[in-house]
Each structure stands twice: as structure tokens, then as C-alpha cells.
Coordinates of C-alpha atoms in Angstrom, one line a residue:
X268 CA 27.2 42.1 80.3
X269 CA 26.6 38.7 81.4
X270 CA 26.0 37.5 77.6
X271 CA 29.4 38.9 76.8
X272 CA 31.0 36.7 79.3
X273 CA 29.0 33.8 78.4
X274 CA 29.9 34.0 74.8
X275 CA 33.7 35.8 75.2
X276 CA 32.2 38.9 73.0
X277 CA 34.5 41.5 73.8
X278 CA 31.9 44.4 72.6
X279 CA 31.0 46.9 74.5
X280 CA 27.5 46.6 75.2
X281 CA 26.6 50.1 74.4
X282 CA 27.9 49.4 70.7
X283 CA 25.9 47.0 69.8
X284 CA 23.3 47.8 67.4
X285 CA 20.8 44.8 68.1
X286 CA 21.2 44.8 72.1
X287 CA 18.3 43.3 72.7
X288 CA 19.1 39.7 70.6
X289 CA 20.2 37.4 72.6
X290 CA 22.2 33.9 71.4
X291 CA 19.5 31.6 72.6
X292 CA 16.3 31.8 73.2
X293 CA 14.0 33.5 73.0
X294 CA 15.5 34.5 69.8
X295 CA 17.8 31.9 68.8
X296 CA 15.5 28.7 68.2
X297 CA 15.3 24.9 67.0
X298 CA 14.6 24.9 63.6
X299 CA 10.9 23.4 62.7
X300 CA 9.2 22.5 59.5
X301 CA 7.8 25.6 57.9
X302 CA 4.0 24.9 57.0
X303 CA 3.4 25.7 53.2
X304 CA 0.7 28.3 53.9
X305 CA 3.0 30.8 55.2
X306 CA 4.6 33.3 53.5
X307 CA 8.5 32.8 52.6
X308 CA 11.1 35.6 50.4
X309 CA 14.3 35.6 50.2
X310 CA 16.7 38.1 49.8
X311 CA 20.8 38.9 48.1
X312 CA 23.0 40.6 49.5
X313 CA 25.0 41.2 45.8
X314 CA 28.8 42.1 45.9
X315 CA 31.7 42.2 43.1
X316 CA 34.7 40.7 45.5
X317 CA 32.6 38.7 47.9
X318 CA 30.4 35.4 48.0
X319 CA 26.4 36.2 47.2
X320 CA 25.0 36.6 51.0
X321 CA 21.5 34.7 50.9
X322 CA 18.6 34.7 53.6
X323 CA 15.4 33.2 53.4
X324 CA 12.7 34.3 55.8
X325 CA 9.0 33.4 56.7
X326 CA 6.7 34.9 58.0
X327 CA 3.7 33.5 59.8
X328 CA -0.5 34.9 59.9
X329 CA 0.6 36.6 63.1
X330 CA 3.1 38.7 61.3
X331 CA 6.2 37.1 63.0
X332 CA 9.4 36.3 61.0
X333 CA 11.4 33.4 61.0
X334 CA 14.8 33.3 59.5
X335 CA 14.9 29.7 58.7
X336 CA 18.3 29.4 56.1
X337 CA 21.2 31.0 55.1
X338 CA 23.0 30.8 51.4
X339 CA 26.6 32.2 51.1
X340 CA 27.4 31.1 47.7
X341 CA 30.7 32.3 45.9
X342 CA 30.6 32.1 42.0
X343 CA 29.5 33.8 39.0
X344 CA 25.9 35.2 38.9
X345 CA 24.7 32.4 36.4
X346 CA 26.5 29.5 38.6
X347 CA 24.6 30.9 41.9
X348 CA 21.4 31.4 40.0
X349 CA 21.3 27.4 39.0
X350 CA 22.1 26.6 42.6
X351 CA 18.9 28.7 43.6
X352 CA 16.5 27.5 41.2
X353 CA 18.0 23.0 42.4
X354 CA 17.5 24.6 45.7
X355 CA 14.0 25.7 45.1
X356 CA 13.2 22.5 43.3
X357 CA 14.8 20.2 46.0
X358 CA 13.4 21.8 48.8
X359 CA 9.6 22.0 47.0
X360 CA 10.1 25.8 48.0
X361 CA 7.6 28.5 47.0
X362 CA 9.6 32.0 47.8
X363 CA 6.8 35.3 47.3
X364 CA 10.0 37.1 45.8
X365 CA 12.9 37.8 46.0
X366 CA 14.4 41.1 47.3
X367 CA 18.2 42.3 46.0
X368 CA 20.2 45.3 46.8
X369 CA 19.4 48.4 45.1
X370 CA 23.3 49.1 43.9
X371 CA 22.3 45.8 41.7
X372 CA 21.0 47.4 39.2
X373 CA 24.3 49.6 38.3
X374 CA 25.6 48.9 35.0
X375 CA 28.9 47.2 35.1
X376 CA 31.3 49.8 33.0
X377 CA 32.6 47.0 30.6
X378 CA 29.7 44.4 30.3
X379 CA 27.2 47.1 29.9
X380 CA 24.9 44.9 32.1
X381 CA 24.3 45.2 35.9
X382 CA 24.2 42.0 38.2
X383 CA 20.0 42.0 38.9
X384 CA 19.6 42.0 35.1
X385 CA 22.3 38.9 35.2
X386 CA 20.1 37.0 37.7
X387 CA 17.0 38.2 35.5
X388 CA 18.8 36.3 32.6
X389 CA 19.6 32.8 34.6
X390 CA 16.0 32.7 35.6
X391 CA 16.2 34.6 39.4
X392 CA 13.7 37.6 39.1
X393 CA 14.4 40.2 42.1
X394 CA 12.8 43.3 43.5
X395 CA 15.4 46.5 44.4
X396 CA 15.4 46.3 48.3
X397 CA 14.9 49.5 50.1
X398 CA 18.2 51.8 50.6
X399 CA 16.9 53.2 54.2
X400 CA 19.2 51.5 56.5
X401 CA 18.6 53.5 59.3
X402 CA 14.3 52.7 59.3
X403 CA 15.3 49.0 58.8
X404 CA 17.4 48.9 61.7
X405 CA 14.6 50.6 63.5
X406 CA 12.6 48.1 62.3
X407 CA 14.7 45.0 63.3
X408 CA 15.1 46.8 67.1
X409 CA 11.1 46.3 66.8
X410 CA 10.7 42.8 66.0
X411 CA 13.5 42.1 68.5
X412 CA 11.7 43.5 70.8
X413 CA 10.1 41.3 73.8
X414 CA 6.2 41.6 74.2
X415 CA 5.7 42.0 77.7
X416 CA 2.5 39.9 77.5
X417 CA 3.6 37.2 75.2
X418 CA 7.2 37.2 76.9
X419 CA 8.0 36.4 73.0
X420 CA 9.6 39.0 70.1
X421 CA 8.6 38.7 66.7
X422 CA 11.9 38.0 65.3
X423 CA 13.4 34.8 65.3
X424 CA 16.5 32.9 64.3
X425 CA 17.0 28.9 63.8
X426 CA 19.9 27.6 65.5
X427 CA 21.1 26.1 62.2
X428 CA 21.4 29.7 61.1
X429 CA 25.1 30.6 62.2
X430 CA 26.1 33.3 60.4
X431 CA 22.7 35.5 60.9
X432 CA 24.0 34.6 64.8
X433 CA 27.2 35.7 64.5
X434 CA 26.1 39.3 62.6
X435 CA 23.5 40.1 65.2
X436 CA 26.3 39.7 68.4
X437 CA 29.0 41.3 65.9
X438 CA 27.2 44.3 64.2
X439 CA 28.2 47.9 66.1
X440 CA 27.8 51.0 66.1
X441 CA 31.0 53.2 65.0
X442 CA 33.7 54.6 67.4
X443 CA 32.4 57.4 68.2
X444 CA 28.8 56.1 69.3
X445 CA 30.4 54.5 71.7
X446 CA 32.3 57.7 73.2
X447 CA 29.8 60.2 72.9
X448 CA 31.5 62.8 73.9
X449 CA 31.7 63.2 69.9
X450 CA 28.6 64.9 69.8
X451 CA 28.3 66.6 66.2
X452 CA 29.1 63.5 64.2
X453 CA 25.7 61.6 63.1
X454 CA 25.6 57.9 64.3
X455 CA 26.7 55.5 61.8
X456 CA 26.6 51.6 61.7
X457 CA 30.2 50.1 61.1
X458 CA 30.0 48.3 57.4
X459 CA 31.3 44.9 59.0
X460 CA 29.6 42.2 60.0
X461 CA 26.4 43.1 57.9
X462 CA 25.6 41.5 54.7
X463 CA 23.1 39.3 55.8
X464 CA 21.5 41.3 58.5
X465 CA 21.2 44.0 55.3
X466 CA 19.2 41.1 54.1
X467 CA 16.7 41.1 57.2
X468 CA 16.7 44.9 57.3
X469 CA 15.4 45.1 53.4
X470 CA 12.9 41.7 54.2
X471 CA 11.2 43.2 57.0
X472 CA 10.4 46.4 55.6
X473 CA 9.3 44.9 52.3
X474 CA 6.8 42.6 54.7
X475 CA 5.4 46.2 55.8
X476 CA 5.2 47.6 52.1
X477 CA 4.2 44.5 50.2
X478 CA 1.6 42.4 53.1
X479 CA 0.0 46.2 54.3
X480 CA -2.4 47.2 51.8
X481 CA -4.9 47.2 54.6
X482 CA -3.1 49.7 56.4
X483 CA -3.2 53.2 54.2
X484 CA -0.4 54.8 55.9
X485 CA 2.1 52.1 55.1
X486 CA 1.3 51.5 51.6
X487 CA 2.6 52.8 48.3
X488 CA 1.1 52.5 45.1
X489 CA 5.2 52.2 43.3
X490 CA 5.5 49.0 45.3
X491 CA 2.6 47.3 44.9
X492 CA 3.2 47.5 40.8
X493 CA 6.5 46.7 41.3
X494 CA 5.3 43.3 42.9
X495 CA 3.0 42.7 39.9
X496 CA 6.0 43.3 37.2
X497 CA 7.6 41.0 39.2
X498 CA 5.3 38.3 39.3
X499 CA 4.5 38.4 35.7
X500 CA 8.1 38.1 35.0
X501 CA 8.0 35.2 37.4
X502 CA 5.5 33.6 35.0
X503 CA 6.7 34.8 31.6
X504 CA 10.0 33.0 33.0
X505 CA 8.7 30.1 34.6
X506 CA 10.8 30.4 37.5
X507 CA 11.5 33.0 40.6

């Protein structure tokens, strides 16, 4: 309650999806160079009508993740693919890979040709993100999380990242979540105020499917190839 009156958010608390975020710290940092040794993806948010929704996230040896940039980019698919690839050269910037959403690879009904195979064409080589929004909101609740010993969570945003800030005090739960005395209806995020935070939902599942092998339980054989086909296509290509 007291962050919605410091920030004039006129959300009820109990519909917010990410409760525990809060628009400062510990979650909301100053932005820091990221060292070159840790890992760094990136991830589209892909839509017909609407700019391209970009985030870029790194994550350190201790397994947090820092969402260090945002890209919202409005244009067609080979125009926003050029701007990635000056980006990448500008910015000396080595991503792992690149997620995108899954409806991506749907065939456009005139072209013939679906928007990842577009990016695939301009040089931007992307992996399907996963479809399971309701484990990667679980898993975003997790890294937002505060460690009681470390007094820290493991998800965190630079300041210069405004529109991730905005999403995470914006993104609810529907209507009815929030009177509950609609008990048979399933709960159901509100498809507003999302498109990069579908971003950090597909990133920090794919940090727990591609960076696991260690861990049996959590790893799966499709997406391990998956992240071999894309790297060889990332060296056929000579870019992402």
C-alpha cells in the first residue's frame, strides 16, 4: 500500500502479479558495466501491429539476472534486424542467443514465410521461447523473491530500463482474481502491460533449460540440440 501511494498506482495490491517488485531498490538498480565473462541473451517479443519488444538480460556465475537494456523498435523485420546486428557491433556485444516467441514461426497466409524465418534471413538467428506462461511467472515470483540471508533477490532491473519498470508495477491479474468470490474461473493474467515481461518470463526459464545440464531433473535433451542448431547457424551466418 505504501508503494502505491508513493508512485500514484491505483492497483489494487492484490492484483498485481509481481507483488513483491518494488520501484527501487533492491530491485530497481544503477546501471553498471556488464563484465564480458558473463552470460548475456536477448529476447523478441514479435507482433504484426506493434513495435518489436526487445530485452537483453545477463546473468552472472551466481545465477542472478540483470536486465540491463531495453529495444522497442517499430519497422519491418529486415529494418529491425540491421538495427540489432549495428547494435551488437557498436556495443562489442556477445548475446548466447537469442530467444523469440513461439507464434513466430507461423506462416504468414500470403508471404508464405513466418516472421523468425524473416529474422533468420537478415542475419538474427532465434530459438522458439517457451509457451508456459504460467511456470514463467512462477519463475519470475522466484527470482523476485528476497533471500532472507543475503537481504538481496536474484532479479534485477537497471534504472535506465523504464519500460521493464513500468510492466512489472502495471501487469495484473484479471477481474475476477481480484474478487474471488468467482471461484470456478481459472486465474488468468490480463494481456496488457506484458510484452517485455513475456521477454523475462521465456529468458529465465531458458537460463534453467539451457545453463542446467548439471542438474538432471531440469534438463532436456530437445533443448540442448536446439542450442547447437542454433549456434551452427550462428556460424554458418556469421552473425546472431
Amino acid at each position: 500500500d505504501k508503494q502505491i501511494r508513493l508512485y500514484g498506482k491505483f492497483i489494487h495490491r492484490s492484483g498485481l502479479i509481481y507483488e513483491d517488485f518494488t520501484k527501487g531498490e533492491p530491485h530497481v538498480i544503477d546501471p553498471f558495466k556488464i563484465p564480458d565473462e558473463w552470460i548475456k541473451v536477448a529476447a523478441i517479443d514479435h507482433h504484426l501491429r506493434k513495435p518489436e519488444f526487445m530485452s537483453f538480460v545477463a546473468r552472472s556465475p551466481d545465477g542472478d539476472a540483470y536486465i540491463y537494456d531495453e529495444v522497442i523498435d517499430k519497422g519491418l523485420i529486415g529494418e529491425v534486424a540491421d538495427r540489432m546486428r549495428n547494435r551488437e557491433t557498436n556495443m562489442k556485444e556477445k548475446l548466447q542467443y537469442i530467444l523469440i516467441d513461439s507464434l513466430s514461426n507461423t506462416p504468414d497466409p500470403i508471404t508464405g514465410t513466418s516472421a523468425r524465418r524473416e529474422y533468420a534471413k537478415h542475419g538474427i538467428h532465434t530459438i522458439p521461447g517457451s509457451k508456459d506462461k504460467d511456470a514463467g511467472i512462477s519463475e519470475v515470483k522466484k527470482y523476485l523473491k528476497i533471500n532472507p540471508e543475503t537481504k538481496k533477490p536474484k532479479l534485477f532491473v537497471f534504472k535506465t530500463c523504464k519500460q521493464h519498470i513500468h510492466e512489472f508495477t502495471h501487469y495484473v491479474w484479471d477481474e475476477y482474481v481480484i474478487h474471488p468470490e468467482n471461484k470456478e474461473q481459472k486465474q488468468e493474467a490480463k494481456d496488457k502491460d506484458c510484452d517485455l515481461l513475456e521477454n523475462i518470463r521465456r529468458i529465465l526459464l531458458s537460463f534453467r533449460r539451457y545453463e542446467s545440464r548439471d542438474i538432471e531433473e531440469e534438463w532436456n535433451e530437445e533443448y540442448y540440440n536446439e542450442l547447437t542448431a542454433y549456434r551452427q547457424q550462428c556460424a554458418a551466418g556469421g552473425g546472431y
